[in-house]
Amino acid sequence: MRRADLNELRRRFNYACGYCSVTETSVGGELTVDHFQPRIAGGSDDIDNLVYACQRCNSYKHRFWPTEEEAHQGHHLLHPLRDNLAQHIQLNYTTGKLESLTPTGDFHITLLQLNRPQLVKHRLARQLEEVVEQKLALFAQQNREMRNTVQTQQRYITLLEALLQK
């Protein structure tokens, strides 16, 4: 794969695994390229058939491609960019686990082992980071507002002192 195409794929997937959302930063390097529909099942090297994936998800998916019967029963993977994942999967913010909303969501979570302990810990840690970032942003905003209030009060005090000296 040409470097420019790989960079485009990385950008499309926001530098994260299309299946489990682990980022390049989290794993300390670039991820792998998965053929959503494997070449052995007629898939192409077209960028729209490629998914930027971590080594684990790529390994769990391997060459899976459903038969017509499996697909009809909902036993197929969800494409990270083409399918509406929110219709099939939701995050339980308390446990950090993904929960299925449909049989397809259940199959997707199970095949890719998306509730493996490391991913659950990763999701919970990300949530904690987001809360800390929000609190820090709120603190910074309140600090700016307090400074503005103090400056306004200082100007007012200076004005009052000038009036009293007259």
Coordinates of N, CA and C in Angstrom, one line a residue:
M1 N 0.9 -1.2 0.0 CA 0.0 0.0 0.0 C 0.9 1.2 0.0
R2 N 0.6 2.2 -0.9 CA 1.3 3.4 -0.9 C 1.2 4.2 0.4
R3 N 2.2 4.9 0.7 CA 2.2 5.7 2.0 C 1.1 6.7 2.0
A4 N 0.8 7.4 0.8 CA -0.2 8.4 0.8 C -1.6 7.7 1.0
D5 N -1.8 6.5 0.5 CA -3.1 5.8 0.7 C -3.2 5.4 2.2
L6 N -2.1 4.9 2.8 CA -2.2 4.6 4.2 C -2.5 5.8 5.0
N7 N -1.9 6.9 4.7 CA -2.2 8.2 5.5 C -3.6 8.6 5.3
E8 N -4.2 8.4 4.1 CA -5.6 8.7 3.9 C -6.5 7.8 4.8
L9 N -6.1 6.5 4.8 CA -6.9 5.6 5.6 C -6.8 5.9 7.1
R10 N -5.6 6.3 7.5 CA -5.4 6.7 8.9 C -6.3 7.9 9.3
R11 N -6.3 8.8 8.4 CA -7.1 10.1 8.6 C -8.6 9.7 8.6
R12 N -9.1 8.9 7.7 CA -10.5 8.5 7.7 C -10.9 7.9 9.0
F13 N -10.0 7.1 9.6 CA -10.4 6.5 10.9 C -9.9 7.2 12.1
N14 N -9.5 8.5 11.9 CA -9.1 9.4 13.0 C -8.0 8.7 13.8
Y15 N -7.1 8.1 13.1 CA -5.8 7.5 13.7 C -6.2 6.5 14.8
A16 N -7.3 5.8 14.6 CA -7.8 4.8 15.6 C -8.3 3.6 14.9
C17 N -8.4 2.5 15.7 CA -8.9 1.3 15.2 C -10.4 1.5 14.9
G18 N -10.8 1.1 13.7 CA -12.2 1.2 13.3 C -13.1 0.3 14.1
Y19 N -12.6 -0.7 14.7 CA -13.5 -1.6 15.4 C -13.5 -1.3 16.9
C20 N -12.4 -1.1 17.5 CA -12.4 -0.9 19.0 C -12.1 0.5 19.4
S21 N -11.6 1.4 18.5 CA -11.3 2.8 18.8 C -10.0 3.0 19.5
V22 N -9.2 2.0 19.7 CA -7.9 2.3 20.3 C -7.1 3.1 19.3
T23 N -6.4 4.1 19.9 CA -5.7 5.1 19.0 C -4.2 4.7 18.8
E24 N -3.6 5.3 17.8 CA -2.2 5.1 17.6 C -1.4 5.5 18.8
T25 N -1.9 6.6 19.5 CA -1.2 7.1 20.7 C -1.3 6.1 21.8
S26 N -2.4 5.4 21.9 CA -2.6 4.4 23.0 C -1.6 3.2 22.8
V27 N -1.4 2.8 21.5 CA -0.6 1.6 21.2 C 0.8 2.0 20.9
G28 N 1.1 3.3 20.8 CA 2.5 3.7 20.6 C 3.0 3.5 19.1
G29 N 2.1 3.5 18.2 CA 2.5 3.4 16.8 C 1.3 3.2 15.9
E30 N 1.7 3.0 14.6 CA 0.6 2.8 13.6 C -0.1 1.5 13.8
L31 N -1.3 1.4 13.3 CA -2.1 0.2 13.4 C -1.9 -0.6 12.1
T32 N -2.8 -1.6 11.9 CA -2.7 -2.5 10.7 C -3.8 -2.1 9.7
V33 N -3.8 -2.7 8.6 CA -4.9 -2.5 7.6 C -5.6 -3.8 7.4
D34 N -6.9 -3.8 7.6 CA -7.8 -4.9 7.4 C -8.6 -4.8 6.2
H35 N -8.8 -5.9 5.5 CA -9.7 -5.9 4.4 C -11.1 -6.3 5.0
F36 N -12.1 -5.3 5.0 CA -13.4 -5.6 5.6 C -13.9 -6.9 5.0
Q37 N -14.1 -6.9 3.6 CA -14.4 -8.1 2.9 C -13.1 -8.7 2.5
P38 N -12.7 -9.8 3.1 CA -11.4 -10.4 2.7 C -11.2 -10.6 1.3
R39 N -10.0 -10.6 0.8 CA -9.7 -10.8 -0.6 C -10.1 -12.3 -1.0
I40 N -10.0 -13.2 0.0 CA -10.3 -14.6 -0.3 C -11.9 -14.7 -0.5
A41 N -12.6 -13.7 0.0 CA -14.1 -13.7 -0.2 C -14.5 -12.7 -1.3
G42 N -13.6 -12.3 -2.1 CA -13.9 -11.4 -3.2 C -13.7 -9.9 -2.9
G43 N -13.1 -9.6 -1.8 CA -12.9 -8.2 -1.4 C -11.7 -7.6 -2.2
S44 N -11.7 -6.3 -2.3 CA -10.7 -5.7 -3.1 C -9.7 -4.9 -2.2
D45 N -8.7 -4.3 -2.8 CA -7.8 -3.4 -2.1 C -8.3 -2.0 -2.2
D46 N -9.5 -1.7 -2.7 CA -10.0 -0.4 -2.7 C -10.1 0.2 -1.3
I47 N -9.8 1.5 -1.2 CA -9.7 2.1 0.1 C -11.1 2.0 0.9
D48 N -12.2 1.9 0.1 CA -13.5 1.8 0.8 C -13.7 0.4 1.4
N49 N -12.9 -0.6 1.0 CA -13.0 -1.9 1.6 C -12.0 -2.1 2.7
L50 N -11.2 -1.1 3.0 CA -10.1 -1.2 4.0 C -10.5 -0.5 5.3
V51 N -10.1 -1.2 6.4 CA -10.4 -0.6 7.8 C -9.1 -0.5 8.5
Y52 N -8.8 0.6 9.1 CA -7.6 0.8 9.9 C -7.9 0.1 11.2
A53 N -7.1 -0.9 11.6 CA -7.5 -1.8 12.7 C -6.2 -2.1 13.6
C54 N -6.5 -2.2 14.9 CA -5.4 -2.7 15.8 C -5.1 -4.1 15.5
Q55 N -4.0 -4.6 15.9 CA -3.5 -6.0 15.7 C -4.5 -7.0 16.3
R56 N -5.0 -6.7 17.5 CA -6.0 -7.6 18.1 C -7.3 -7.8 17.3
C57 N -7.9 -6.7 16.9 CA -9.2 -6.7 16.2 C -8.9 -7.4 14.8
N58 N -7.8 -7.1 14.2 CA -7.5 -7.7 12.9 C -7.3 -9.2 13.0
S59 N -6.7 -9.6 14.1 CA -6.5 -11.0 14.4 C -7.8 -11.7 14.7
Y60 N -8.7 -11.1 15.5 CA -10.0 -11.7 15.8 C -10.9 -11.8 14.6
K61 N -10.8 -10.8 13.8 CA -11.7 -10.8 12.6 C -11.1 -11.8 11.6
H62 N -9.8 -11.8 11.4 CA -9.1 -12.6 10.4 C -9.7 -12.6 9.1
R63 N -10.2 -13.7 8.6 CA -10.8 -13.8 7.2 C -12.3 -13.9 7.3
F64 N -12.9 -13.6 8.4 CA -14.3 -13.8 8.5 C -15.1 -13.0 7.4
W65 N -16.0 -13.7 6.8 CA -17.0 -13.1 5.9 C -18.2 -14.0 6.0
P66 N -19.4 -13.5 6.2 CA -20.5 -14.3 6.4 C -21.0 -15.0 5.1
T67 N -21.6 -16.2 5.3 CA -22.4 -16.8 4.2 C -23.7 -16.0 4.1
E68 N -24.4 -16.3 3.0 CA -25.7 -15.6 2.9 C -26.6 -15.9 4.1
E69 N -26.6 -17.1 4.5 CA -27.5 -17.5 5.6 C -27.1 -16.8 6.9
E70 N -25.8 -16.7 7.2 CA -25.3 -16.0 8.4 C -25.6 -14.6 8.3
A71 N -25.4 -13.9 7.2 CA -25.8 -12.5 7.0 C -27.3 -12.3 7.3
H72 N -28.1 -13.2 6.8 CA -29.5 -13.1 6.9 C -29.9 -13.2 8.4
Q73 N -29.2 -14.0 9.2 CA -29.4 -14.1 10.6 C -28.8 -13.0 11.5
G74 N -28.2 -12.1 10.8 CA -27.6 -10.9 11.5 C -26.2 -11.2 12.0
H75 N -25.6 -12.3 11.5 CA -24.2 -12.7 11.9 C -23.2 -12.2 10.9
H76 N -23.1 -10.8 10.9 CA -22.1 -10.2 10.1 C -21.5 -9.0 10.9
L77 N -20.4 -8.6 10.4 CA -19.7 -7.4 11.1 C -20.3 -6.1 10.6
L78 N -20.2 -5.2 11.4 CA -20.6 -3.8 11.1 C -19.4 -3.0 10.5
H79 N -19.6 -2.4 9.4 CA -18.5 -1.6 8.8 C -18.5 -0.3 9.7
P80 N -17.3 0.1 10.2 CA -17.2 1.3 11.1 C -17.6 2.6 10.4
L81 N -17.5 2.7 9.1 CA -17.9 4.0 8.5 C -19.2 3.9 7.8
R82 N -19.6 2.8 7.3 CA -20.8 2.7 6.5 C -22.1 2.4 7.3
D83 N -21.9 1.6 8.4 CA -23.1 1.2 9.2 C -23.2 2.2 10.4
N84 N -24.5 2.3 10.8 CA -24.8 3.1 12.0 C -24.6 2.3 13.2
L85 N -23.4 2.3 13.8 CA -23.1 1.5 15.0 C -24.0 1.7 16.1
A86 N -24.5 3.0 16.3 CA -25.4 3.3 17.4 C -26.7 2.6 17.4
Q87 N -27.1 2.1 16.2 CA -28.3 1.3 16.1 C -28.1 -0.2 16.7
H88 N -26.9 -0.6 16.8 CA -26.6 -1.9 17.1 C -25.8 -2.1 18.5
I89 N -25.1 -1.0 18.9 CA -24.2 -1.1 20.0 C -24.3 0.2 20.8
Q90 N -24.3 0.0 22.1 CA -24.2 1.2 23.0 C -23.1 1.0 24.1
L91 N -22.6 2.0 24.6 CA -21.6 1.9 25.7 C -22.3 2.1 27.0
N92 N -22.0 1.2 27.9 CA -22.5 1.3 29.3 C -21.4 2.1 30.0
Y93 N -21.7 3.4 30.3 CA -20.7 4.3 30.9 C -20.3 3.9 32.3
T94 N -21.2 3.1 33.0 CA -20.8 2.7 34.3 C -19.8 1.6 34.3
T95 N -20.0 0.6 33.4 CA -19.1 -0.6 33.4 C -18.0 -0.5 32.4
G96 N -18.2 0.4 31.4 CA -17.2 0.5 30.3 C -17.3 -0.6 29.3
K97 N -18.4 -1.4 29.4 CA -18.6 -2.4 28.4 C -19.6 -2.0 27.3
L98 N -19.4 -2.6 26.1 CA -20.3 -2.4 25.0 C -21.5 -3.3 25.2
E99 N -22.7 -2.8 24.9 CA -23.9 -3.7 25.0 C -24.5 -3.7 23.7
S100 N -25.0 -4.9 23.3 CA -25.7 -5.0 22.0 C -27.1 -4.6 22.1
L101 N -27.6 -4.0 21.0 CA -29.0 -3.6 20.9 C -29.7 -4.5 19.9
T102 N -28.9 -5.2 19.1 CA -29.4 -6.1 18.1 C -28.6 -7.4 18.0
P103 N -29.1 -8.4 17.4 CA -28.3 -9.6 17.2 C -27.0 -9.4 16.4
T104 N -27.1 -8.4 15.5 CA -25.9 -8.1 14.7 C -24.8 -7.4 15.7
G105 N -25.3 -6.5 16.5 CA -24.4 -5.9 17.5 C -23.8 -6.9 18.4
D106 N -24.6 -7.9 18.8 CA -24.1 -8.9 19.7 C -23.0 -9.8 19.0
F107 N -23.3 -10.1 17.7 CA -22.3 -10.9 16.9 C -21.0 -10.0 16.8
H108 N -21.1 -8.8 16.4 CA -20.0 -7.9 16.2 C -19.1 -7.8 17.5
I109 N -19.7 -7.6 18.6 CA -19.0 -7.5 19.9 C -18.3 -8.8 20.2
T110 N -19.0 -9.9 20.0 CA -18.5 -11.2 20.4 C -17.3 -11.6 19.4
L111 N -17.5 -11.5 18.1 CA -16.4 -11.9 17.2 C -15.1 -11.1 17.4
L112 N -15.3 -9.8 17.6 CA -14.1 -8.9 17.8 C -13.6 -8.8 19.3
Q113 N -14.4 -9.5 20.2 CA -14.1 -9.5 21.6 C -13.9 -8.1 22.1
L114 N -14.9 -7.3 21.8 CA -14.8 -5.8 22.1 C -15.0 -5.5 23.6
N115 N -15.3 -6.5 24.4 CA -15.4 -6.3 25.9 C -14.2 -7.0 26.6
R116 N -13.1 -7.2 25.9 CA -11.9 -7.8 26.6 C -11.5 -6.8 27.6
P117 N -10.9 -7.3 28.7 CA -10.6 -6.5 29.9 C -9.8 -5.2 29.6
Q118 N -8.8 -5.4 28.7 CA -8.0 -4.2 28.4 C -8.8 -3.1 27.8
L119 N -9.7 -3.5 26.9 CA -10.5 -2.4 26.2 C -11.5 -1.8 27.2
V120 N -12.1 -2.6 28.1 CA -13.0 -2.0 29.1 C -12.2 -1.0 30.0
K121 N -11.0 -1.4 30.4 CA -10.2 -0.5 31.2 C -9.8 0.8 30.4
H122 N -9.5 0.6 29.1 CA -9.2 1.7 28.3 C -10.3 2.7 28.2
R123 N -11.6 2.1 28.0 CA -12.7 3.0 27.8 C -13.0 3.8 29.1
L124 N -12.9 3.1 30.3 CA -13.1 3.8 31.6 C -12.0 4.8 31.8
A125 N -10.8 4.6 31.4 CA -9.7 5.5 31.6 C -10.0 6.8 30.7
R126 N -10.4 6.5 29.5 CA -10.8 7.6 28.6 C -11.9 8.5 29.1
Q127 N -12.9 7.8 29.7 CA -14.0 8.6 30.3 C -13.5 9.4 31.4
L128 N -12.6 8.9 32.3 CA -12.0 9.6 33.4 C -11.2 10.8 32.9
E129 N -10.4 10.6 31.8 CA -9.7 11.7 31.2 C -10.6 12.8 30.7
E130 N -11.7 12.4 30.1 CA -12.7 13.4 29.6 C -13.3 14.2 30.8
V131 N -13.6 13.6 31.9 CA -14.2 14.2 33.0 C -13.2 15.2 33.6
V132 N -11.9 14.8 33.7 CA -10.9 15.6 34.3 C -10.7 16.9 33.3
E133 N -10.6 16.6 32.0 CA -10.5 17.7 31.1 C -11.7 18.7 31.2
Q134 N -12.9 18.2 31.3 CA -14.0 19.1 31.5 C -13.9 19.9 32.8
K135 N -13.5 19.3 33.9 CA -13.4 20.0 35.2 C -12.3 21.0 35.1
L136 N -11.2 20.7 34.4 CA -10.1 21.7 34.2 C -10.5 22.9 33.4
A137 N -11.3 22.6 32.3 CA -11.8 23.7 31.5 C -12.8 24.6 32.3
L138 N -13.6 23.9 33.1 CA -14.6 24.7 33.9 C -13.8 25.6 34.9
F139 N -12.8 25.0 35.6 CA -12.0 25.7 36.5 C -11.3 26.9 35.8
A140 N -10.7 26.7 34.6 CA -10.1 27.8 33.9 C -11.0 28.9 33.6
Q141 N -12.3 28.5 33.2 CA -13.3 29.5 32.8 C -13.7 30.3 34.1
Q142 N -13.9 29.6 35.2 CA -14.2 30.3 36.5 C -13.1 31.2 36.9
N143 N -11.9 30.8 36.7 CA -10.7 31.6 37.1 C -10.7 32.9 36.2
R144 N -10.9 32.7 34.9 CA -10.9 33.9 34.1 C -12.0 34.9 34.5
E145 N -13.2 34.3 34.8 CA -14.3 35.2 35.2 C -14.0 35.9 36.5
M146 N -13.4 35.2 37.5 CA -13.0 35.7 38.8 C -12.0 36.9 38.6
R147 N -11.0 36.7 37.7 CA -10.1 37.7 37.4 C -10.7 39.0 36.8
N148 N -11.7 38.7 35.9 CA -12.4 39.9 35.3 C -13.2 40.6 36.4
T149 N -13.8 39.9 37.3 CA -14.6 40.5 38.4 C -13.7 41.3 39.3
V150 N -12.5 40.7 39.6 CA -11.6 41.4 40.5 C -11.1 42.7 39.8
Q151 N -10.8 42.6 38.5 CA -10.3 43.8 37.8 C -11.4 44.9 37.8
T152 N -12.6 44.5 37.5 CA -13.7 45.4 37.5 C -13.9 46.1 38.9
Q153 N -13.8 45.3 39.9 CA -13.9 45.8 41.3 C -12.8 46.8 41.6
Q154 N -11.6 46.4 41.2 CA -10.4 47.3 41.4 C -10.6 48.7 40.7
R155 N -11.1 48.6 39.5 CA -11.4 49.9 38.8 C -12.4 50.7 39.5
Y156 N -13.5 50.0 40.0 CA -14.5 50.7 40.7 C -14.0 51.3 42.0
I157 N -13.2 50.6 42.7 CA -12.6 51.1 44.0 C -11.7 52.3 43.7
T158 N -10.9 52.2 42.6 CA -10.1 53.4 42.3 C -10.9 54.6 42.0
L159 N -12.0 54.4 41.3 CA -12.9 55.5 40.9 C -13.5 56.1 42.2
L160 N -14.0 55.2 43.1 CA -14.5 55.7 44.4 C -13.5 56.4 45.2
E161 N -12.3 55.9 45.3 CA -11.2 56.6 46.0 C -11.0 58.0 45.4
A162 N -11.0 58.1 44.1 CA -10.8 59.4 43.5 C -11.9 60.4 43.8
L163 N -13.1 59.9 43.8 CA -14.3 60.7 44.2 C -14.2 61.2 45.6
L164 N -13.8 60.3 46.5 CA -13.7 60.6 47.9 C -12.6 61.7 48.2
Q165 N -11.6 61.7 47.4 CA -10.5 62.7 47.6 C -10.9 64.1 47.1
K166 N -11.9 64.2 46.4 CA -12.3 65.5 45.9 C -13.0 66.3 46.9

